[in-house]
Amino acid sequence: MKLHRSLSLPRNAGFALFLAIQIGTVAADTIVNDVTQLNPIAVENIIAPTTLEQLIDAVRTHAGPISIGGGRYSMGGQTATERALQIDMRQFDKVVRFSKEKKEITVQAGITWRKIQEYIDPYDLSLQIMQTYANFTVGGSLSVNVHGRYIGQGPLVLSVKSIRVVLADGTIVDASSTKNRHIFYGAIGGYGALGVVAEATLALTDNIKVERQSVVMPLGDYREHFFCKVRDNPNYIFHNADIYPDDYQTVRVTSYLKTDKPVTIPNRLMPADLSYWRDRLAFSVISEWPFGKDIRQHIIDPLIYSDDRVEWRNYEASYNVAELEPRSRAASTYVLQEYFVPVDKIEQFVPRMAQTLNRHKVNVINVSIRYAKQDPGTLLAWARGEVFAFVLYYKQGMSEPERKAVGVWTRELIDTVTALGGAYYLPYQIHATPQQFRAAYPNADKFFALKRKLDPNYKFRNKLWDAYYTPGLPKVASIAAVDPTVDIQARIHDELQHFTGYQRDEAQTYLTLPEWFLVYSPAEYAESLKHKPPTEFPYFGSIGQFWGYYRDAYRVTRNKYGFNWGYHIMVFVIGSSYTIENAIKGAYENTIGRLSEWTASDTMTPEDRYAAQVAQEYVDFIRVDPWYEFSFATRLRKLWAEIDLFGPNLMRKWERKIILSIEYAAKAQYAMLIKLGTKTAYGDADNEMLALATHVSPTIAKQDPAVNVLRRYDDGSMLLALPRYEAFRDQTLRLVKQGVQFREIAGNDEILLTAVVPTTWTYRLPTGKVLFERPILTSDHQQKRVAIEAPVESLHDILRQLDNSGIVVEHLYDY
């Protein structure tokens, strides 16, 4: 979902078009987000270079801001910033050189650690240092200077022999601990501030067999255990300790030791296609169930660590981050933080950490302790001596108040760790104050001085540096040099994001289609009754179409948006009601109804004509108002008051009068219950839809009272309040005919529309696309309904061209 786009064509559009043709711009998706889904960022463009030459050309020729992204597992916007050119490195992923004898490999920075593992495993080699999960890109790991669970190791920089960096002017520099060392120690752990890390040469080691050992002990015994048994023992390869919340006094210590025993797990790498439903279930139990954390400590973990396992080092190093991914991040999300504590301060840090987390009722899933040696000299070193890393994994809500609450206790923990001479890790949410950042990273001024020298125009940016870096030129001025309208656009965007009722869930434009089918099907039924008896209506086929449309809408939204439980439950309820109603009517009309119809010799009785009239009145009503507001009770009274009890075709008359009476009475009671429940749960319906539009006549509000102009902006755009539902379609069509163009509707830039067209019709417009189509069951195979996904910015063109082709838009699906 794209919440916002640049509101004018940038001056470098020609260059962007060239890149789009040459290296595959992902123009349809200009929102960059991270794994938490907490930080959607609207960038100007996204490119995905595959060669070093393309990467150099992009950096050298682009005049505006640039941000760099890999796997996007950082959690606070460290890979993007607004209106920047986003360089997506994930296709820049080749092995450049490899030497089994030297035990080293040179790779392009967009390669994942897993891909390297697959390359080197046949040679019985393994990576010397990497993080726990193998999905990350090498460039991203270098930029944050990761660490793992490796004993005798520490920050990733310790295993890096050299790097190649593309600087802001497009020059490429080779750097190592002895050559251009200022760039080497600045770029590693520099979060993309100095340039694009293009290539890296990494040290390798032997792939050996390791045996797992796991014990539980009091936290107070851990430091002595570690220094006496683990730290200087060369047989220990992997090691970490997990602290059990919420008392934070017990740890499970897990180590992997070198062994000659036969492996119990034959796979050399963890299978890439594993299902992680058990992990998701376990995290759900731990984070949501009563006593969930106790269940983890006393049931789940003892089961997991009950076996003696021997595996390859590469197997233990090839975890997939998918095991941490929940089914949805719509309402809540899993997030990491990390704090680096000097090894002799662990007993001071943990009680203070526990007090903060418990006082703020943080839903902690796990706190893992890792060890790291001292950093050799990176400017933004997080390990200025030997440290224990406390990796905090927790669950938080997505709402603004919940995010702010996280910031409060995060800053408390930062103060705690910096007071002990430690640091917090920068790849996570940016809650720290500038003063806290400098307290944790005392060499920041040296780093920033190097950035000003190598990147004087502040080309390389992201949200981290937007928060803590002051460039030589003011940020707004340097951006405005590229895009003179940026101030207006930024102001409009900021105001709209805080405008009550503006932003709506984009998924709803698709998910409301099944609801609207409950308008279309009665309309088809009413039209059918004008010419055919009720026995001819395809009741069971209509049931199938409802669930078919629901399946179509779900397929479009399931991988693109969070799962809206409430809405899906509502659709299931109304769908079930619709299914039951049509199944009963279908069964009845095709048995008793057919017999009754036969007795009338195909002659319509007054009751039949009345049923057709009520069906049409119902359709006309529900196009504007909720169905439960329709007065079935009034129609029931009229059925008996206005139509004689006796007349021709008496059996048919009485059968129709009885079955219609039962139907209207049942619907009247059901409508009353639904109306009461709906009002109680949701209150009165929201009848306004907000849209940002251009080319709006200044007098439009006087000409059309249905349009309410809420704001007028300096760039000529206006914020309009439009009616919803059926009136939204009608009003939008009128505005488009007057020349109005939409930028966003309800904060979104995609909208669904449907049209009923001849079966032979095909969509040939240059923008938008048909998502799915289904036949109109009552049209004798002459018509079909097509569902078209339209970009909001092209909506005026699509509607005009459909109108010119004689195609009538059935509905525009608001949110």
PDB file of N, CA, C and O in Angstrom, residues 165 167-168 175 180-188 190 193-195 377-380 443-458 460 469:
ATOM      1  N   VAL A 165      33.827   0.394  -1.913  1.00  0.00           N
ATOM      2  CA  VAL A 165      32.769   1.344  -1.583  1.00  0.00           C
ATOM      3  C   VAL A 165      32.613   2.343  -2.723  1.00  0.00           C
ATOM      4  O   VAL A 165      33.606   2.902  -3.205  1.00  0.00           O
ATOM      5  N   LEU A 167      31.533   5.913  -3.567  1.00  0.00           N
ATOM      6  CA  LEU A 167      31.352   7.169  -2.847  1.00  0.00           C
ATOM      7  C   LEU A 167      30.343   8.063  -3.562  1.00  0.00           C
ATOM      8  O   LEU A 167      29.876   7.755  -4.665  1.00  0.00           O
ATOM      9  N   ALA A 168      30.029   9.214  -2.958  1.00  0.00           N
ATOM     10  CA  ALA A 168      28.953  10.076  -3.442  1.00  0.00           C
ATOM     11  C   ALA A 168      29.201  10.611  -4.839  1.00  0.00           C
ATOM     12  O   ALA A 168      28.255  10.879  -5.590  1.00  0.00           O
ATOM     13  N   ALA A 175      39.086  -0.571   0.333  1.00  0.00           N
ATOM     14  CA  ALA A 175      39.440  -0.217   1.714  1.00  0.00           C
ATOM     15  C   ALA A 175      39.617  -1.487   2.541  1.00  0.00           C
ATOM     16  O   ALA A 175      38.941  -2.493   2.336  1.00  0.00           O
ATOM     17  N   ASN A 180      43.161   2.788   3.033  1.00  0.00           N
ATOM     18  CA  ASN A 180      41.971   3.629   3.208  1.00  0.00           C
ATOM     19  C   ASN A 180      41.202   3.202   4.453  1.00  0.00           C
ATOM     20  O   ASN A 180      39.969   3.052   4.441  1.00  0.00           O
ATOM     21  N   ARG A 181      41.956   3.037   5.537  1.00  0.00           N
ATOM     22  CA  ARG A 181      41.359   2.460   6.744  1.00  0.00           C
ATOM     23  C   ARG A 181      40.272   3.353   7.345  1.00  0.00           C
ATOM     24  O   ARG A 181      39.367   2.855   8.005  1.00  0.00           O
ATOM     25  N   HIS A 182      40.321   4.671   7.096  1.00  0.00           N
ATOM     26  CA  HIS A 182      39.283   5.554   7.611  1.00  0.00           C
ATOM     27  C   HIS A 182      37.932   5.225   6.963  1.00  0.00           C
ATOM     28  O   HIS A 182      36.893   5.270   7.611  1.00  0.00           O
ATOM     29  N   ILE A 183      37.964   4.862   5.677  1.00  0.00           N
ATOM     30  CA  ILE A 183      36.723   4.470   4.997  1.00  0.00           C
ATOM     31  C   ILE A 183      36.292   3.078   5.464  1.00  0.00           C
ATOM     32  O   ILE A 183      35.105   2.822   5.686  1.00  0.00           O
ATOM     33  N   PHE A 184      37.252   2.172   5.615  1.00  0.00           N
ATOM     34  CA  PHE A 184      36.963   0.813   6.063  1.00  0.00           C
ATOM     35  C   PHE A 184      36.273   0.842   7.423  1.00  0.00           C
ATOM     36  O   PHE A 184      35.208   0.228   7.603  1.00  0.00           O
ATOM     37  N   TYR A 185      36.848   1.592   8.384  1.00  0.00           N
ATOM     38  CA  TYR A 185      36.279   1.616   9.724  1.00  0.00           C
ATOM     39  C   TYR A 185      35.102   2.582   9.863  1.00  0.00           C
ATOM     40  O   TYR A 185      34.407   2.584  10.876  1.00  0.00           O
ATOM     41  N   GLY A 186      34.850   3.374   8.825  1.00  0.00           N
ATOM     42  CA  GLY A 186      33.671   4.231   8.827  1.00  0.00           C
ATOM     43  C   GLY A 186      32.487   3.584   8.134  1.00  0.00           C
ATOM     44  O   GLY A 186      31.352   3.658   8.622  1.00  0.00           O
ATOM     45  N   ALA A 187      32.734   2.918   7.000  1.00  0.00           N
ATOM     46  CA  ALA A 187      31.643   2.312   6.237  1.00  0.00           C
ATOM     47  C   ALA A 187      31.073   1.084   6.947  1.00  0.00           C
ATOM     48  O   ALA A 187      29.864   0.837   6.924  1.00  0.00           O
ATOM     49  N   ILE A 188      31.942   0.262   7.571  1.00  0.00           N
ATOM     50  CA  ILE A 188      31.458  -0.885   8.325  1.00  0.00           C
ATOM     51  C   ILE A 188      30.868  -0.367   9.639  1.00  0.00           C
ATOM     52  O   ILE A 188      31.556   0.261  10.439  1.00  0.00           O
ATOM     53  N   GLY A 190      28.483   1.830   9.466  1.00  0.00           N
ATOM     54  CA  GLY A 190      28.145   3.221   9.146  1.00  0.00           C
ATOM     55  C   GLY A 190      26.760   3.417   8.582  1.00  0.00           C
ATOM     56  O   GLY A 190      26.411   4.538   8.204  1.00  0.00           O
ATOM     57  N   ALA A 193      25.983   5.692   5.419  1.00  0.00           N
ATOM     58  CA  ALA A 193      26.186   7.140   5.458  1.00  0.00           C
ATOM     59  C   ALA A 193      27.309   7.601   4.546  1.00  0.00           C
ATOM     60  O   ALA A 193      27.289   8.736   4.058  1.00  0.00           O
ATOM     61  N   LEU A 194      28.306   6.755   4.316  1.00  0.00           N
ATOM     62  CA  LEU A 194      29.495   7.189   3.559  1.00  0.00           C
ATOM     63  C   LEU A 194      29.434   6.791   2.096  1.00  0.00           C
ATOM     64  O   LEU A 194      30.123   7.391   1.265  1.00  0.00           O
ATOM     65  N   GLY A 195      28.667   5.780   1.761  1.00  0.00           N
ATOM     66  CA  GLY A 195      28.610   5.303   0.391  1.00  0.00           C
ATOM     67  C   GLY A 195      27.973   3.932   0.335  1.00  0.00           C
ATOM     68  O   GLY A 195      27.493   3.406   1.344  1.00  0.00           O
ATOM     69  N   GLY A 377      38.133  -1.013  15.868  1.00  0.00           N
ATOM     70  CA  GLY A 377      38.337   0.397  15.575  1.00  0.00           C
ATOM     71  C   GLY A 377      37.290   1.070  14.716  1.00  0.00           C
ATOM     72  O   GLY A 377      37.526   2.180  14.221  1.00  0.00           O
ATOM     73  N   THR A 378      36.115   0.449  14.497  1.00  0.00           N
ATOM     74  CA  THR A 378      35.096   1.153  13.718  1.00  0.00           C
ATOM     75  C   THR A 378      34.658   2.404  14.459  1.00  0.00           C
ATOM     76  O   THR A 378      34.624   2.442  15.681  1.00  0.00           O
ATOM     77  N   LEU A 379      34.335   3.441  13.700  1.00  0.00           N
ATOM     78  CA  LEU A 379      34.013   4.722  14.315  1.00  0.00           C
ATOM     79  C   LEU A 379      32.742   4.659  15.157  1.00  0.00           C
ATOM     80  O   LEU A 379      32.630   5.356  16.164  1.00  0.00           O
ATOM     81  N   LEU A 380      31.784   3.851  14.723  1.00  0.00           N
ATOM     82  CA  LEU A 380      30.548   3.695  15.499  1.00  0.00           C
ATOM     83  C   LEU A 380      30.546   2.336  16.189  1.00  0.00           C
ATOM     84  O   LEU A 380      29.594   1.560  16.098  1.00  0.00           O
ATOM     85  N   ASN A 443      32.333   8.527  19.419  1.00  0.00           N
ATOM     86  CA  ASN A 443      33.093   8.917  18.230  1.00  0.00           C
ATOM     87  C   ASN A 443      32.204   9.425  17.105  1.00  0.00           C
ATOM     88  O   ASN A 443      32.641   9.511  15.957  1.00  0.00           O
ATOM     89  N   ALA A 444      30.960   9.767  17.417  1.00  0.00           N
ATOM     90  CA  ALA A 444      30.023  10.219  16.386  1.00  0.00           C
ATOM     91  C   ALA A 444      30.526  11.451  15.653  1.00  0.00           C
ATOM     92  O   ALA A 444      30.365  11.569  14.430  1.00  0.00           O
ATOM     93  N   ASP A 445      31.158  12.391  16.372  1.00  0.00           N
ATOM     94  CA  ASP A 445      31.641  13.601  15.719  1.00  0.00           C
ATOM     95  C   ASP A 445      32.720  13.297  14.683  1.00  0.00           C
ATOM     96  O   ASP A 445      32.760  13.909  13.611  1.00  0.00           O
ATOM     97  N   LYS A 446      33.601  12.336  14.986  1.00  0.00           N
ATOM     98  CA  LYS A 446      34.613  11.929  14.008  1.00  0.00           C
ATOM     99  C   LYS A 446      33.956  11.302  12.785  1.00  0.00           C
ATOM    100  O   LYS A 446      34.356  11.543  11.639  1.00  0.00           O
ATOM    101  N   PHE A 447      32.942  10.497  13.041  1.00  0.00           N
ATOM    102  CA  PHE A 447      32.224   9.855  11.940  1.00  0.00           C
ATOM    103  C   PHE A 447      31.533  10.906  11.074  1.00  0.00           C
ATOM    104  O   PHE A 447      31.594  10.851   9.838  1.00  0.00           O
ATOM    105  N   PHE A 448      30.875  11.864  11.704  1.00  0.00           N
ATOM    106  CA  PHE A 448      30.161  12.883  10.944  1.00  0.00           C
ATOM    107  C   PHE A 448      31.129  13.777  10.167  1.00  0.00           C
ATOM    108  O   PHE A 448      30.819  14.235   9.059  1.00  0.00           O
ATOM    109  N   ALA A 449      32.296  14.039  10.734  1.00  0.00           N
ATOM    110  CA  ALA A 449      33.299  14.828  10.016  1.00  0.00           C
ATOM    111  C   ALA A 449      33.740  14.094   8.744  1.00  0.00           C
ATOM    112  O   ALA A 449      33.928  14.710   7.682  1.00  0.00           O
ATOM    113  N   LEU A 450      33.890  12.763   8.847  1.00  0.00           N
ATOM    114  CA  LEU A 450      34.258  11.976   7.670  1.00  0.00           C
ATOM    115  C   LEU A 450      33.136  12.005   6.638  1.00  0.00           C
ATOM    116  O   LEU A 450      33.386  12.097   5.433  1.00  0.00           O
ATOM    117  N   LYS A 451      31.901  11.941   7.095  1.00  0.00           N
ATOM    118  CA  LYS A 451      30.771  11.990   6.163  1.00  0.00           C
ATOM    119  C   LYS A 451      30.742  13.326   5.433  1.00  0.00           C
ATOM    120  O   LYS A 451      30.504  13.367   4.212  1.00  0.00           O
ATOM    121  N   ARG A 452      30.955  14.419   6.141  1.00  0.00           N
ATOM    122  CA  ARG A 452      30.929  15.726   5.475  1.00  0.00           C
ATOM    123  C   ARG A 452      32.025  15.826   4.418  1.00  0.00           C
ATOM    124  O   ARG A 452      31.846  16.483   3.384  1.00  0.00           O
ATOM    125  N   LYS A 453      33.131  15.152   4.668  1.00  0.00           N
ATOM    126  CA  LYS A 453      34.229  15.178   3.705  1.00  0.00           C
ATOM    127  C   LYS A 453      33.913  14.333   2.469  1.00  0.00           C
ATOM    128  O   LYS A 453      34.150  14.767   1.329  1.00  0.00           O
ATOM    129  N   LEU A 454      33.379  13.143   2.693  1.00  0.00           N
ATOM    130  CA  LEU A 454      33.115  12.226   1.579  1.00  0.00           C
ATOM    131  C   LEU A 454      31.772  12.479   0.909  1.00  0.00           C
ATOM    132  O   LEU A 454      31.590  12.133  -0.261  1.00  0.00           O
ATOM    133  N   ASP A 455      30.837  13.052   1.629  1.00  0.00           N
ATOM    134  CA  ASP A 455      29.481  13.272   1.112  1.00  0.00           C
ATOM    135  C   ASP A 455      29.029  14.681   1.461  1.00  0.00           C
ATOM    136  O   ASP A 455      28.122  14.892   2.259  1.00  0.00           O
ATOM    137  N   PRO A 456      29.669  15.707   0.880  1.00  0.00           N
ATOM    138  CA  PRO A 456      29.422  17.091   1.296  1.00  0.00           C
ATOM    139  C   PRO A 456      28.003  17.578   1.030  1.00  0.00           C
ATOM    140  O   PRO A 456      27.553  18.519   1.680  1.00  0.00           O
ATOM    141  N   ASN A 457      27.307  16.976   0.083  1.00  0.00           N
ATOM    142  CA  ASN A 457      25.950  17.416  -0.249  1.00  0.00           C
ATOM    143  C   ASN A 457      24.866  16.556   0.389  1.00  0.00           C
ATOM    144  O   ASN A 457      23.700  16.646   0.022  1.00  0.00           O
ATOM    145  N   TYR A 458      25.271  15.713   1.327  1.00  0.00           N
ATOM    146  CA  TYR A 458      24.321  14.860   2.050  1.00  0.00           C
ATOM    147  C   TYR A 458      23.470  14.033   1.072  1.00  0.00           C
ATOM    148  O   TYR A 458      22.252  14.036   1.105  1.00  0.00           O
ATOM    149  N   PHE A 460      23.751  10.540   0.722  1.00  0.00           N
ATOM    150  CA  PHE A 460      23.366   9.264   1.329  1.00  0.00           C
ATOM    151  C   PHE A 460      22.617   9.532   2.633  1.00  0.00           C
ATOM    152  O   PHE A 460      23.185  10.070   3.593  1.00  0.00           O
ATOM    153  N   TYR A 469      22.146  13.404  12.307  1.00  0.00           N
ATOM    154  CA  TYR A 469      23.222  14.052  11.555  1.00  0.00           C
ATOM    155  C   TYR A 469      22.804  15.452  11.134  1.00  0.00           C
ATOM    156  O   TYR A 469      21.692  15.662  10.638  1.00  0.00           O
TER     157      TYR A 469
END
